[in-house]
Short mmCIF file of C-alpha atoms in Angstrom, two decimals:
data_model
loop_
_atom_site.label_atom_id
_atom_site.label_comp_id
_atom_site.label_asym_id
_atom_site.label_seq_id
_atom_site.Cartn_x
_atom_site.Cartn_y
_atom_site.Cartn_z
CA UNK A 1044 -8.73 -19.33 -4.38
CA UNK A 1045 -9.36 -16.14 -2.45
CA UNK A 1046 -7.34 -13.45 -0.63
CA UNK A 1047 -8.30 -10.37 1.40
CA UNK A 1048 -6.10 -7.25 1.05
CA UNK A 1049 -4.06 -6.06 4.04
CA UNK A 1050 -6.12 -2.84 4.29
CA UNK A 1051 -9.38 -4.85 4.06
CA UNK A 1052 -10.62 -2.79 1.09
CA UNK A 1053 -10.42 -5.49 -1.58
CA UNK A 1054 -10.94 -9.20 -2.14
CA UNK A 1055 -9.16 -11.21 -4.83
CA UNK A 1056 -10.50 -14.42 -6.35
CA UNK A 1057 -8.87 -16.78 -8.82
CA UNK A 1058 -10.94 -19.10 -10.96
CA UNK A 1059 -10.81 -22.13 -13.22
CA UNK A 1060 -12.02 -19.83 -16.02
CA UNK A 1061 -8.43 -18.44 -16.16
CA UNK A 1062 -9.31 -15.07 -14.64
CA UNK A 1063 -8.35 -13.10 -11.54
CA UNK A 1064 -11.13 -10.87 -10.21
CA UNK A 1065 -10.71 -7.83 -7.96
CA UNK A 1066 -13.75 -7.05 -5.79
CA UNK A 1067 -14.64 -4.21 -3.44
CA UNK A 1068 -14.96 -5.54 0.09
CA UNK A 1069 -18.46 -5.59 1.65
CA UNK A 1070 -19.20 -2.57 3.89
CA UNK A 1071 -17.85 -2.80 7.44
CA UNK A 1072 -19.63 -2.15 10.73
CA UNK A 1073 -19.73 1.62 10.14
CA UNK A 1074 -21.46 1.20 6.80
CA UNK A 1075 -19.30 4.01 5.33
CA UNK A 1076 -17.13 1.81 3.13
CA UNK A 1077 -17.93 1.21 -0.49
CA UNK A 1078 -19.70 -2.11 -0.79
CA UNK A 1079 -19.71 -4.55 -3.64
CA UNK A 1080 -22.38 -4.08 -6.30
CA UNK A 1081 -22.17 -7.76 -7.21
CA UNK A 1082 -19.72 -7.16 -10.07
CA UNK A 1083 -15.91 -7.21 -9.88
CA UNK A 1084 -13.99 -3.94 -10.07
CA UNK A 1085 -11.54 -5.50 -12.52
CA UNK A 1086 -11.01 -8.82 -14.25
CA UNK A 1087 -7.48 -9.88 -15.26
CA UNK A 1088 -7.25 -12.50 -18.00
CA UNK A 1089 -3.55 -13.06 -18.72
CA UNK A 1090 -3.39 -16.66 -17.50
CA UNK A 1091 -3.75 -19.43 -20.09
CA UNK A 1092 -5.08 -22.04 -17.66
CA UNK A 1093 -6.87 -22.23 -14.30
CA UNK A 1094 -5.76 -19.70 -11.67
CA UNK A 1095 -4.79 -21.64 -8.54
CA UNK A 1096 -3.33 -19.02 -6.19
CA UNK A 1097 -3.62 -15.31 -5.38
CA UNK A 1098 -1.86 -13.25 -2.69
CA UNK A 1099 -1.46 -9.59 -1.70
CA UNK A 1100 1.70 -7.59 -1.12
CA UNK A 1101 1.66 -5.56 2.11
CA UNK A 1102 0.98 -2.23 0.37
CA UNK A 1103 -2.48 -3.54 -0.69
CA UNK A 1104 -1.83 -2.03 -4.14
CA UNK A 1105 0.00 -4.99 -5.66
CA UNK A 1106 -0.73 -8.69 -5.77
CA UNK A 1107 0.43 -11.92 -7.40
CA UNK A 1108 -1.45 -14.71 -9.12
CA UNK A 1109 -0.37 -18.16 -10.28
CA UNK A 1110 -1.89 -21.01 -12.23
CA UNK A 1111 -1.62 -24.30 -14.07
CA UNK A 1112 -0.03 -22.38 -16.97
CA UNK A 1113 3.27 -22.38 -14.97
CA UNK A 1114 3.21 -18.58 -14.70
CA UNK A 1115 3.20 -16.14 -11.79
CA UNK A 1116 2.09 -12.56 -12.51
CA UNK A 1117 2.74 -9.45 -10.42
CA UNK A 1118 -0.17 -6.98 -10.78
CA UNK A 1119 -1.24 -3.58 -9.52
CA UNK A 1120 -4.83 -2.82 -8.53
CA UNK A 1121 -5.38 -1.01 -11.85
CA UNK A 1122 -5.00 -4.33 -13.66
CA UNK A 1123 -1.51 -3.79 -15.12
CA UNK A 1124 0.80 -6.83 -15.14
CA UNK A 1125 4.23 -5.65 -13.95
CA UNK A 1126 6.31 -8.82 -14.01
CA UNK A 1127 6.03 -12.50 -14.92
CA UNK A 1128 7.85 -15.50 -13.50
CA UNK A 1129 7.84 -18.87 -15.28
CA UNK A 1130 8.50 -22.18 -13.52
CA UNK A 1131 9.03 -25.68 -15.02
CA UNK A 1132 5.77 -27.20 -13.75
CA UNK A 1133 2.14 -26.33 -12.98
CA UNK A 1134 1.53 -24.20 -9.89
CA UNK A 1135 -1.06 -25.33 -7.35
CA UNK A 1136 -0.85 -22.53 -4.79
CA UNK A 1137 1.23 -19.64 -3.51
CA UNK A 1138 1.54 -17.38 -0.47
CA UNK A 1139 3.68 -14.44 0.70
CA UNK A 1140 5.62 -14.30 3.96
CA UNK A 1141 4.68 -11.75 6.64
CA UNK A 1142 7.44 -9.35 5.57
CA UNK A 1143 6.30 -9.48 1.93
CA UNK A 1144 9.82 -10.42 0.81
CA UNK A 1145 9.39 -14.08 -0.11
CA UNK A 1146 6.89 -16.03 -2.15
CA UNK A 1147 6.10 -19.67 -1.30
CA UNK A 1148 5.03 -21.62 -4.39
CA UNK A 1149 3.55 -25.14 -4.47
CA UNK A 1150 4.32 -26.81 -7.81
CA UNK A 1151 2.83 -29.95 -9.36
CA UNK A 1152 5.58 -32.21 -8.03
CA UNK A 1153 4.23 -31.09 -4.60
CA UNK A 1154 7.43 -29.34 -3.58
CA UNK A 1155 7.47 -25.84 -2.06
CA UNK A 1156 9.69 -23.32 -3.85
CA UNK A 1157 10.78 -20.10 -2.13
CA UNK A 1158 11.28 -17.00 -4.33
CA UNK A 1159 12.85 -13.69 -3.33
CA UNK A 1160 10.40 -11.17 -4.83
CA UNK A 1161 12.71 -8.16 -4.92
CA UNK A 1162 15.76 -10.04 -6.23
CA UNK A 1163 13.59 -12.17 -8.58
CA UNK A 1164 15.53 -15.31 -7.65
CA UNK A 1165 14.80 -18.71 -6.13
CA UNK A 1166 16.00 -19.58 -2.61
CA UNK A 1167 16.28 -22.95 -0.84
CA UNK A 1168 13.06 -24.96 -1.01
CA UNK A 1169 11.06 -25.91 2.08
CA UNK A 1170 12.28 -29.41 3.13
CA UNK A 1171 8.82 -31.05 3.19
CA UNK A 1172 8.95 -34.84 2.82
CA UNK A 1173 5.34 -35.43 1.66
CA UNK A 1174 3.34 -34.09 -1.27
CA UNK A 1175 2.05 -30.58 -0.49
CA UNK A 1176 -1.19 -29.34 -2.10
CA UNK A 1177 -1.45 -25.79 -0.68
CA UNK A 1178 0.40 -23.28 1.49
CA UNK A 1179 -0.50 -20.29 3.70
CA UNK A 1180 2.06 -18.00 5.36
CA UNK A 1181 1.40 -16.24 8.66
CA UNK A 1182 0.93 -12.46 8.56
CA UNK A 1183 2.58 -12.10 11.99
CA UNK A 1184 5.32 -14.70 12.32
CA UNK A 1185 7.91 -16.78 10.48
CA UNK A 1186 5.40 -19.61 10.16
CA UNK A 1187 3.60 -21.31 7.30
CA UNK A 1188 0.78 -23.86 6.98
CA UNK A 1189 1.07 -26.64 4.40
CA UNK A 1190 -1.78 -28.98 3.50
CA UNK A 1191 -0.88 -32.59 2.78
CA UNK A 1192 -3.62 -34.76 1.24
CA UNK A 1193 -4.27 -38.41 2.13
CA UNK A 1194 -1.85 -40.58 0.17
CA UNK A 1195 -2.57 -44.31 -0.13
CA UNK A 1196 1.12 -45.05 -0.65
CA UNK A 1197 2.41 -42.14 1.42
CA UNK A 1198 4.06 -41.96 4.81
CA UNK A 1199 0.97 -40.68 6.65
CA UNK A 1200 -2.40 -42.47 7.20
CA UNK A 1201 -4.62 -39.46 6.45
CA UNK A 1202 -4.64 -35.78 5.48
CA UNK A 1203 -2.94 -33.25 7.74
CA UNK A 1204 -2.05 -29.58 7.98
CA UNK A 1205 1.50 -28.93 9.15
CA UNK A 1206 2.74 -25.77 10.85
CA UNK A 1207 6.31 -24.99 9.78
CA UNK A 1208 8.69 -22.69 11.59
CA UNK A 1209 10.52 -21.04 8.67
CA UNK A 1210 13.46 -19.85 10.76
CA UNK A 1211 14.07 -23.27 12.33
CA UNK A 1212 12.96 -25.07 9.12
CA UNK A 1213 10.99 -27.70 11.01
CA UNK A 1214 7.38 -28.77 11.70
CA UNK A 1215 6.14 -27.56 15.10
CA UNK A 1216 2.46 -28.68 15.03
CA UNK A 1217 -0.01 -30.82 13.06
CA UNK A 1218 -3.80 -30.47 12.63
CA UNK A 1219 -5.99 -33.51 11.90
CA UNK A 1220 -9.65 -34.39 11.38
CA UNK A 1221 -10.64 -32.83 8.05
CA UNK A 1222 -11.07 -34.68 4.73
CA UNK A 1223 -8.76 -34.27 1.74
CA UNK A 1224 -7.93 -36.90 -0.87
CA UNK A 1225 -8.91 -35.79 -4.40
CA UNK A 1226 -8.92 -31.98 -4.44
CA UNK A 1227 -6.77 -29.03 -3.44
CA UNK A 1228 -8.01 -27.79 -0.05
CA UNK A 1229 -6.59 -24.61 1.49
CA UNK A 1230 -6.11 -23.51 5.09
CA UNK A 1231 -5.44 -20.16 6.79
CA UNK A 1232 -4.63 -18.56 10.13
CA UNK A 1233 -7.52 -16.89 11.96
CA UNK A 1234 -8.24 -14.79 15.03
CA UNK A 1235 -6.88 -11.40 16.21
CA UNK A 1236 -3.45 -12.89 16.96
CA UNK A 1237 -3.78 -15.90 14.63
CA UNK A 1238 -4.77 -18.15 17.53
CA UNK A 1239 -6.68 -20.44 15.17
CA UNK A 1240 -6.00 -22.54 12.10
CA UNK A 1241 -8.95 -22.84 9.71
CA UNK A 1242 -9.33 -25.17 6.74
CA UNK A 1243 -11.79 -26.29 4.12
CA UNK A 1244 -12.62 -29.95 3.69
CA UNK A 1245 -13.99 -32.37 1.10
CA UNK A 1246 -16.93 -33.18 3.41
CA UNK A 1247 -18.31 -29.65 2.84
CA UNK A 1248 -17.38 -28.32 6.29
CA UNK A 1249 -14.94 -25.75 7.71
CA UNK A 1250 -12.63 -26.94 10.49
CA UNK A 1251 -11.05 -24.74 13.20
CA UNK A 1252 -8.15 -25.78 15.45
CA UNK A 1253 -6.13 -24.10 18.19
CA UNK A 1254 -2.87 -23.05 16.54
CA UNK A 1255 -0.58 -23.74 19.48
CA UNK A 1256 -2.15 -26.90 20.95
CA UNK A 1257 -3.45 -28.47 17.72
CA UNK A 1258 -6.84 -29.33 19.26
CA UNK A 1259 -9.99 -29.26 17.10
CA UNK A 1260 -12.24 -26.46 18.42
CA UNK A 1261 -15.19 -26.27 16.03
CA UNK A 1262 -16.65 -27.58 12.77
CA UNK A 1263 -18.83 -25.19 10.72
CA UNK A 1264 -21.67 -26.66 8.67
CA UNK A 1265 -23.38 -24.93 5.75
CA UNK A 1266 -21.77 -25.78 2.42
CA UNK A 1267 -23.09 -28.69 0.35
CA UNK A 1268 -19.86 -29.57 -1.52
CA UNK A 1269 -16.08 -29.47 -1.05
CA UNK A 1270 -14.88 -26.32 0.74
CA UNK A 1271 -11.68 -25.60 -1.16
CA UNK A 1272 -10.53 -22.25 0.26
CA UNK A 1273 -10.80 -20.11 3.39
CA UNK A 1274 -9.40 -16.70 4.37
CA UNK A 1275 -9.60 -14.41 7.41
CA UNK A 1276 -10.29 -10.66 7.53
CA UNK A 1277 -8.30 -9.35 10.47
CA UNK A 1278 -10.06 -6.02 11.10
CA UNK A 1279 -13.59 -7.31 10.54
CA UNK A 1280 -13.15 -10.68 12.29
CA UNK A 1281 -14.77 -12.46 9.36
CA UNK A 1282 -13.94 -15.89 8.01
CA UNK A 1283 -14.70 -16.39 4.31
CA UNK A 1284 -15.10 -19.83 2.75
CA UNK A 1285 -15.55 -20.81 -0.90
CA UNK A 1286 -16.97 -24.08 -2.12
CA UNK A 1287 -17.73 -26.22 -5.16
CA UNK A 1288 -21.42 -25.60 -4.35
CA UNK A 1289 -20.81 -22.23 -6.14
CA UNK A 1290 -21.22 -20.13 -3.00
CA UNK A 1291 -19.01 -17.90 -0.87
CA UNK A 1292 -19.95 -17.79 2.82
CA UNK A 1293 -18.99 -15.07 5.30
CA UNK A 1294 -18.87 -16.28 8.89
CA UNK A 1295 -19.25 -13.87 11.82
CA UNK A 1296 -17.04 -14.23 14.89
CA UNK A 1297 -19.87 -13.36 17.29
CA UNK A 1298 -22.57 -15.60 15.92
CA UNK A 1299 -24.52 -12.60 14.58
CA UNK A 1300 -26.26 -13.24 11.28
CA UNK A 1301 -24.70 -11.39 8.36
CA UNK A 1302 -27.53 -10.72 5.90
CA UNK A 1303 -27.07 -10.85 2.14
CA UNK A 1304 -26.34 -7.12 1.81
CA UNK A 1305 -23.77 -7.50 4.62
CA UNK A 1306 -25.11 -4.61 6.74
CA UNK A 1307 -25.04 -6.34 10.13
CA UNK A 1308 -22.17 -5.75 12.54
CA UNK A 1309 -19.31 -8.27 12.81
CA UNK A 1310 -17.33 -7.28 15.90
CA UNK A 1311 -14.55 -9.26 17.60
CA UNK A 1312 -12.99 -7.78 20.74
CA UNK A 1313 -9.36 -8.80 21.25
CA UNK A 1314 -8.53 -10.57 24.50
CA UNK A 1315 -5.26 -10.17 26.41
CA UNK A 1316 -2.27 -11.78 24.70
CA UNK A 1317 -1.71 -15.36 25.83
CA UNK A 1318 -5.23 -16.02 27.11
CA UNK A 1319 -6.99 -19.13 25.76
CA UNK A 1320 -9.43 -18.70 22.89
CA UNK A 1321 -13.01 -18.02 23.93
CA UNK A 1322 -15.99 -19.73 22.36
CA UNK A 1323 -17.43 -16.38 21.22
CA UNK A 1324 -14.31 -15.73 19.15
CA UNK A 1325 -15.14 -18.64 16.86
CA UNK A 1326 -17.15 -18.10 13.64
CA UNK A 1327 -20.70 -19.47 13.73
CA UNK A 1328 -23.01 -17.50 11.42
CA UNK A 1329 -22.92 -16.93 7.68
CA UNK A 1330 -24.27 -15.25 4.58
CA UNK A 1331 -24.31 -16.78 1.13
CA UNK A 1332 -23.24 -15.12 -2.13
CA UNK A 1333 -23.18 -16.70 -5.61
CA UNK A 1334 -19.81 -17.69 -7.05
CA UNK A 1335 -19.70 -17.87 -10.87
CA UNK A 1336 -16.63 -20.11 -10.93
CA UNK A 1337 -17.12 -23.79 -11.91
CA UNK A 1338 -16.11 -26.54 -9.45
CA UNK A 1339 -12.37 -26.94 -8.97
CA UNK A 1340 -10.80 -29.82 -10.77
CA UNK A 1341 -8.41 -32.28 -9.08
CA UNK A 1342 -4.70 -31.37 -9.10
CA UNK A 1343 -2.63 -32.68 -12.02
CA UNK A 1344 -0.96 -36.07 -11.47
#
């Protein structure tokens, strides 16, 4: 799992080796930012099992992590654990709402718990009828994406990503076409105004849909194994994907190659609000970086 900080200075990764790693973000177009030396800034090792979800609070100085050990930790960027929640079952994923007030937690029974972070209490769960494997909250709206894997005995014929309106508590769109049956696959919002929905897939590709219309816009090829996580950097217009092929790929929104030291520009000019997405806004080029984490194991039964 992977998450980019709100100020775009840091990247978090969670791993099956039970650790959470804090990385300096690659240098931006100006080249003035501190780039990654290839080693994490800090490694947190409080979890007793695989880390399955990481997310940032809006101040970019605090973040949460969760794992199969049934624990959620609140951290600061200095590596201090500030609070711990415990839930009755293994945690598969988590995300924070756009206001930073609520935490959405996917547990092993595939339900979605909602936790008030400040009050430290559980609210009403999301009324999802099928088994959820991952969740991603919008950074702009009261919306959340939930991934539902293909279930042989389930109510749907194949995998889907569902867009929930949290205020209305109902599904407003569905995204189809990717592959998910055995593993946890994560999705995210992308684009300057979150016009896109992006997702990994078990066929080793990254899928991009139009958020409002649900139409499939592009499929990105490059990974050689399951793409299990994606995230979007808003200010840089970069899409990051992680895979069981042990690589992390950074995709440019303009089709410009991003070399391994990440010195090339990655610009994305915002269009007027409400205009349809342009082809040039879609990610097409990538750079590859090694990922030390072992392949992700299937979710617990």
